[in-house]
Short mmCIF file of the C-alpha atoms (twelve columns), coordinates in Angstrom:
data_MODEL
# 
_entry.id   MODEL 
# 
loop_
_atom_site.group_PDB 
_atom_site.id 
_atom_site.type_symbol 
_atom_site.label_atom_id 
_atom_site.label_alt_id 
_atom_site.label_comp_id 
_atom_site.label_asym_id 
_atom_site.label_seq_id 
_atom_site.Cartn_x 
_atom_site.Cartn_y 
_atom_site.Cartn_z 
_atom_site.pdbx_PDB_model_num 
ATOM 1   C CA . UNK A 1   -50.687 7.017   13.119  1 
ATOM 2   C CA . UNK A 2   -49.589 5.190   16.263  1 
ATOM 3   C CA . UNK A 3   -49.524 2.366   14.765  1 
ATOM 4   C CA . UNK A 4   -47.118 3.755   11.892  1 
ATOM 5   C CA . UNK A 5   -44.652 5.587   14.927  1 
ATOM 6   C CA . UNK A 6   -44.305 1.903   16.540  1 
ATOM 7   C CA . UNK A 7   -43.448 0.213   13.050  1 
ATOM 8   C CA . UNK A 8   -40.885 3.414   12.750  1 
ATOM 9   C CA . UNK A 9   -39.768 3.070   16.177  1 
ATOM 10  C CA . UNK A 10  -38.969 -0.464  16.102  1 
ATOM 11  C CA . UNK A 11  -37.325 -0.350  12.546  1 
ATOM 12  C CA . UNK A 12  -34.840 2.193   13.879  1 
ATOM 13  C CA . UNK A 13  -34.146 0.037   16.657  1 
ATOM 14  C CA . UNK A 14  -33.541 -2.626  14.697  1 
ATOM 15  C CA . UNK A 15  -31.182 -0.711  12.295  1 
ATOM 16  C CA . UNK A 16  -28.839 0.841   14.802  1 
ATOM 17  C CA . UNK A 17  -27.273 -2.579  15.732  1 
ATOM 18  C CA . UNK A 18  -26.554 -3.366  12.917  1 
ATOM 19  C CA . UNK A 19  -25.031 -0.070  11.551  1 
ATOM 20  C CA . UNK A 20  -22.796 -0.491  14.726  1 
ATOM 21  C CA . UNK A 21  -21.362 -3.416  13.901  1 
ATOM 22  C CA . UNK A 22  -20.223 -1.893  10.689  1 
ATOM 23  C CA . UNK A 23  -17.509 0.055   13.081  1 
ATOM 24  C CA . UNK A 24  -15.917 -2.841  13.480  1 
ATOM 25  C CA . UNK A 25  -16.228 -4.725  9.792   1 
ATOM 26  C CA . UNK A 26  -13.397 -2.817  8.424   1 
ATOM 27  C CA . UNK A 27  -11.086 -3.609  11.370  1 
ATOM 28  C CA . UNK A 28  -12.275 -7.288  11.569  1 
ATOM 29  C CA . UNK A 29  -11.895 -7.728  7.663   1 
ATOM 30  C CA . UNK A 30  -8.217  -6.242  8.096   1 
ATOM 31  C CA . UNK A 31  -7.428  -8.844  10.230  1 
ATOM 32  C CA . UNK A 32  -8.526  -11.673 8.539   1 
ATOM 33  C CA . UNK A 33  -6.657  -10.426 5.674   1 
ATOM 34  C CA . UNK A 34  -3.620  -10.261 7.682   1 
ATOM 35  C CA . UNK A 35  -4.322  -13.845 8.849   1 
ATOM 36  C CA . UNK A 36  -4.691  -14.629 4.874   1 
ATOM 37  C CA . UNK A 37  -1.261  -12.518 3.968   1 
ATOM 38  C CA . UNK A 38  0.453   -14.703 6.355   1 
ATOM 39  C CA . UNK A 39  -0.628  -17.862 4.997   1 
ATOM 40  C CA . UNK A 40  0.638   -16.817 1.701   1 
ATOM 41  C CA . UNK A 41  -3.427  -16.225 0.048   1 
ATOM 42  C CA . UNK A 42  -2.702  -12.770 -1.200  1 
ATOM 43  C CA . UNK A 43  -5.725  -12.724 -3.577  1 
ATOM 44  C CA . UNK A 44  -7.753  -14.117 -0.604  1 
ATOM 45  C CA . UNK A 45  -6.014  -11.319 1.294   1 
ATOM 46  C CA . UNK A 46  -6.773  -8.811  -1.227  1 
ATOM 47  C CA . UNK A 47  -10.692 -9.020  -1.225  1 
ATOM 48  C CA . UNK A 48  -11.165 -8.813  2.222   1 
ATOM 49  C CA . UNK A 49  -8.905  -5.444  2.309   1 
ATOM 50  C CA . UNK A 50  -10.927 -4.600  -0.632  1 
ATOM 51  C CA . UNK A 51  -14.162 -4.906  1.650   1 
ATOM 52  C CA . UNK A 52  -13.281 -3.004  4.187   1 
ATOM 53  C CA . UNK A 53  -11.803 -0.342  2.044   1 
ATOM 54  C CA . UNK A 54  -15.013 0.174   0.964   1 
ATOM 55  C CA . UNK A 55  -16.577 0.759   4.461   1 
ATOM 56  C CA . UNK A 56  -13.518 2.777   5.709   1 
ATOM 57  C CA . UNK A 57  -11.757 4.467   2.844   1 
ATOM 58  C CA . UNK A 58  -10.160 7.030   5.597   1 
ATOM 59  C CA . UNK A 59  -7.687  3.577   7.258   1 
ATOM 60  C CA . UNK A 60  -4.442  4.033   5.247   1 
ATOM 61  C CA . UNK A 61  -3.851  0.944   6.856   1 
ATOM 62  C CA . UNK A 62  -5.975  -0.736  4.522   1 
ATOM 63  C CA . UNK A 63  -4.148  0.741   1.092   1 
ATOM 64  C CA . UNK A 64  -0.796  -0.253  2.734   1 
ATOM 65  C CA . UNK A 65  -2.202  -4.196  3.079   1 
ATOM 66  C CA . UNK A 66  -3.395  -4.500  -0.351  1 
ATOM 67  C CA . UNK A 67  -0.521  -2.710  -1.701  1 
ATOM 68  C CA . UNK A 68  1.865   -5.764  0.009   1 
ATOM 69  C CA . UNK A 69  -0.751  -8.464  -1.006  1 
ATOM 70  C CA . UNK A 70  -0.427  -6.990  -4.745  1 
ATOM 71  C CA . UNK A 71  3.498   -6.644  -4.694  1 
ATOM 72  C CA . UNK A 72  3.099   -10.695 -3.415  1 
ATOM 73  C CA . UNK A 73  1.077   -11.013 -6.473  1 
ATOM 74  C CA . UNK A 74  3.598   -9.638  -8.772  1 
ATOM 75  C CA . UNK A 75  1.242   -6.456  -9.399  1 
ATOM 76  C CA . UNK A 76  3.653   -3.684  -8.900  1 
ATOM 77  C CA . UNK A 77  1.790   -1.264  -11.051 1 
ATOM 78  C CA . UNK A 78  -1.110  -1.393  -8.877  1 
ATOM 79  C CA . UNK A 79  1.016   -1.980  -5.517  1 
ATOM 80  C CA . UNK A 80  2.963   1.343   -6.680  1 
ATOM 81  C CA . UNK A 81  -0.685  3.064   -6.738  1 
ATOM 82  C CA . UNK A 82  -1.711  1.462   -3.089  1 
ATOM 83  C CA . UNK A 83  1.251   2.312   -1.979  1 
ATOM 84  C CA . UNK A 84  0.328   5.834   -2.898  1 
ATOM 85  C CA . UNK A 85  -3.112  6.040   -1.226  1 
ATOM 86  C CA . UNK A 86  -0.958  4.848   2.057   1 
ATOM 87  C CA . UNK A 87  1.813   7.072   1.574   1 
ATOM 88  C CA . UNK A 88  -0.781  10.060  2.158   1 
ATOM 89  C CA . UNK A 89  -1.447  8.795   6.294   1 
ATOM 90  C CA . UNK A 90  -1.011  11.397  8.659   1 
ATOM 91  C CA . UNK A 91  1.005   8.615   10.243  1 
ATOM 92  C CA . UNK A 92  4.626   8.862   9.655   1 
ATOM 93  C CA . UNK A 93  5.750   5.315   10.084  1 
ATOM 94  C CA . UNK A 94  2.787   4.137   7.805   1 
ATOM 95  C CA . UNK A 95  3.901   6.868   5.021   1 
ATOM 96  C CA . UNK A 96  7.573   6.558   5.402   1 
ATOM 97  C CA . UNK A 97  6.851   2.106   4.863   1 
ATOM 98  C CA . UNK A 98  4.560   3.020   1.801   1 
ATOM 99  C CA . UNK A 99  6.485   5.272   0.105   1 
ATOM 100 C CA . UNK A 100 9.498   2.489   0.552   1 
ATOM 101 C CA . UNK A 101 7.658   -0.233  -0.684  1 
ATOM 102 C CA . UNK A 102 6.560   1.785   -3.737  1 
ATOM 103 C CA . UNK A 103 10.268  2.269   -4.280  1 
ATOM 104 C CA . UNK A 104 10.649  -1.281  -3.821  1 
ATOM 105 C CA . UNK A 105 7.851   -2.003  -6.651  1 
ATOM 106 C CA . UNK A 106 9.248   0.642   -8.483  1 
ATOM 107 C CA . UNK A 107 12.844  -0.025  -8.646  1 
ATOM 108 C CA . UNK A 108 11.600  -3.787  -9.142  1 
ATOM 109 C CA . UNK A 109 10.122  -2.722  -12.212 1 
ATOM 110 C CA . UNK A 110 13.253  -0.728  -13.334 1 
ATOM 111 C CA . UNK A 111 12.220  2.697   -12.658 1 
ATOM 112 C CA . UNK A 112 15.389  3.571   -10.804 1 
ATOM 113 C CA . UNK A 113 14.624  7.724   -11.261 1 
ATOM 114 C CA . UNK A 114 11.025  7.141   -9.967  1 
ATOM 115 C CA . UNK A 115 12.139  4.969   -6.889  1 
ATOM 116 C CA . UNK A 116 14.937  7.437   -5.937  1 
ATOM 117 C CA . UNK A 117 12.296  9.628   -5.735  1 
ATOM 118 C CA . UNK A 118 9.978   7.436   -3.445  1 
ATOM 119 C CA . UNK A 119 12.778  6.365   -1.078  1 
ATOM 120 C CA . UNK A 120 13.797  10.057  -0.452  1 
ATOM 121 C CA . UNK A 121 10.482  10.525  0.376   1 
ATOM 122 C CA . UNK A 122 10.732  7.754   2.823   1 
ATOM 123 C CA . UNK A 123 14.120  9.320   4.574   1 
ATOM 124 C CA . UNK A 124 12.003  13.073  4.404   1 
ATOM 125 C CA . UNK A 125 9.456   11.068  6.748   1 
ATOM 126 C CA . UNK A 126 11.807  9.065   8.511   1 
ATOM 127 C CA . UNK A 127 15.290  10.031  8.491   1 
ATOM 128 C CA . UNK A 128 16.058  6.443   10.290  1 
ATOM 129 C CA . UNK A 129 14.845  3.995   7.920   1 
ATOM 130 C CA . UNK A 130 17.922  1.992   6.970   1 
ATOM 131 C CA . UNK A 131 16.538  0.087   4.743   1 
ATOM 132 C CA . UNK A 132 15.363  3.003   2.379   1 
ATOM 133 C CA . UNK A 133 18.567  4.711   2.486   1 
ATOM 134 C CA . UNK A 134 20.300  0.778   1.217   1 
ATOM 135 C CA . UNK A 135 17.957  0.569   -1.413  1 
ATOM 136 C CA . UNK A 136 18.213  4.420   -1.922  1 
ATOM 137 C CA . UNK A 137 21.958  3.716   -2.799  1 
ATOM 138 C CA . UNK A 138 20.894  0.360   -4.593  1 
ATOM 139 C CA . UNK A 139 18.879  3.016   -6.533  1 
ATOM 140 C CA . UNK A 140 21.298  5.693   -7.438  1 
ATOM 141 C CA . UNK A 141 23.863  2.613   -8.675  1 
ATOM 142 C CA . UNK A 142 21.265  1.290   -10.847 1 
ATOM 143 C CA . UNK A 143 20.640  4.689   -12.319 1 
ATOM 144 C CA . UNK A 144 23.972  5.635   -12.647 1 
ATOM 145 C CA . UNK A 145 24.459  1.698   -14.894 1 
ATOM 146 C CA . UNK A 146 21.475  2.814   -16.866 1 
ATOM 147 C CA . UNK A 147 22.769  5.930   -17.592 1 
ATOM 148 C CA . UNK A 148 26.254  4.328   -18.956 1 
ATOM 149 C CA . UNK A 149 24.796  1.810   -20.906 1 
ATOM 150 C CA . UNK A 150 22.957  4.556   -22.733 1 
ATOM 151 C CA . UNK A 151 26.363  6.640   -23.348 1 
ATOM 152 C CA . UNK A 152 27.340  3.301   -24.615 1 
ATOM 153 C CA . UNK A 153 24.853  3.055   -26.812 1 
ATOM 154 C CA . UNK A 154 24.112  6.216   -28.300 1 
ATOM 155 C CA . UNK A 155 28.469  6.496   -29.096 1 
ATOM 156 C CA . UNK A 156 28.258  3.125   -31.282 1 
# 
């Protein structure tokens, strides 16, 4: 019985290193995928935000990064969805970026109605982000082209 408490006791102690260094995997796996982003390796990039997703699923951080290492990848459908999972942080910076780079991805992909939508939700969360109120009017020009070119159409 002792003998079984000791093998017990010095498991757990064992164990709880190691499960403490797994508070800083996700962090330390972010980084390196910034270092990769940088150096233009976005699939590199992508599976070590991938990793650490999977330990911390709650850093939006994380579903920004891959979202941008996607969009480098010429993924936009699956940047678009990142971009999503981001867009959700309680942070209003990091929700006001993603939902402009899903309007970025979006309007990329000619879906001017869907990124009007995303940069206004951008301005709701940050009234001061210049960039998503150019691309907002970028947005609203395209639509308004796509819109003629349909008249066009449909009166021939």
């Amino acid at each position: 019985m002792l003998r079984s408490l000791l093998a017990i006791a010095l498991a757990l102690a064992l164990a709880v290193p190691a499960v403490a260094g797994l508070g800083d995997y996700a962090p330390s796996r972010n980084r390196a995928g910034n270092k990769l982003y940088d150096e233009s390796k976005f699939d590199e990039a992508l599976a070590q935000y991938r990793a650490a997703q999977v330990i911390a699923p709650e850093l939006m951080e994380l579903f920004f990064n891959a979202g941008d290492a996607l969009y480098k990848k010429g993924d936009l459908e699956n940047a678009v969805r990142e971009f999503g999972k981001a867009a959700a942080s309680p942070d209003t910076a990091l929700s006001a970026d993603a939902s402009y780079n899903a309007g970025n991805a979006l309007l990329q992909m000619g879906q001017a109605e869907q990124s009007i939508r995303a940069y206004t939700d951008a301005l709701k969360r940050n009234p001061d982000h210049a960039d998503a109120k150019h691309n907002l009017e970028l947005a609203l020009r395209l639509l308004q082209q796509q819109q003629e070119q349909q008249q066009q159409q449909q009166n021939q």
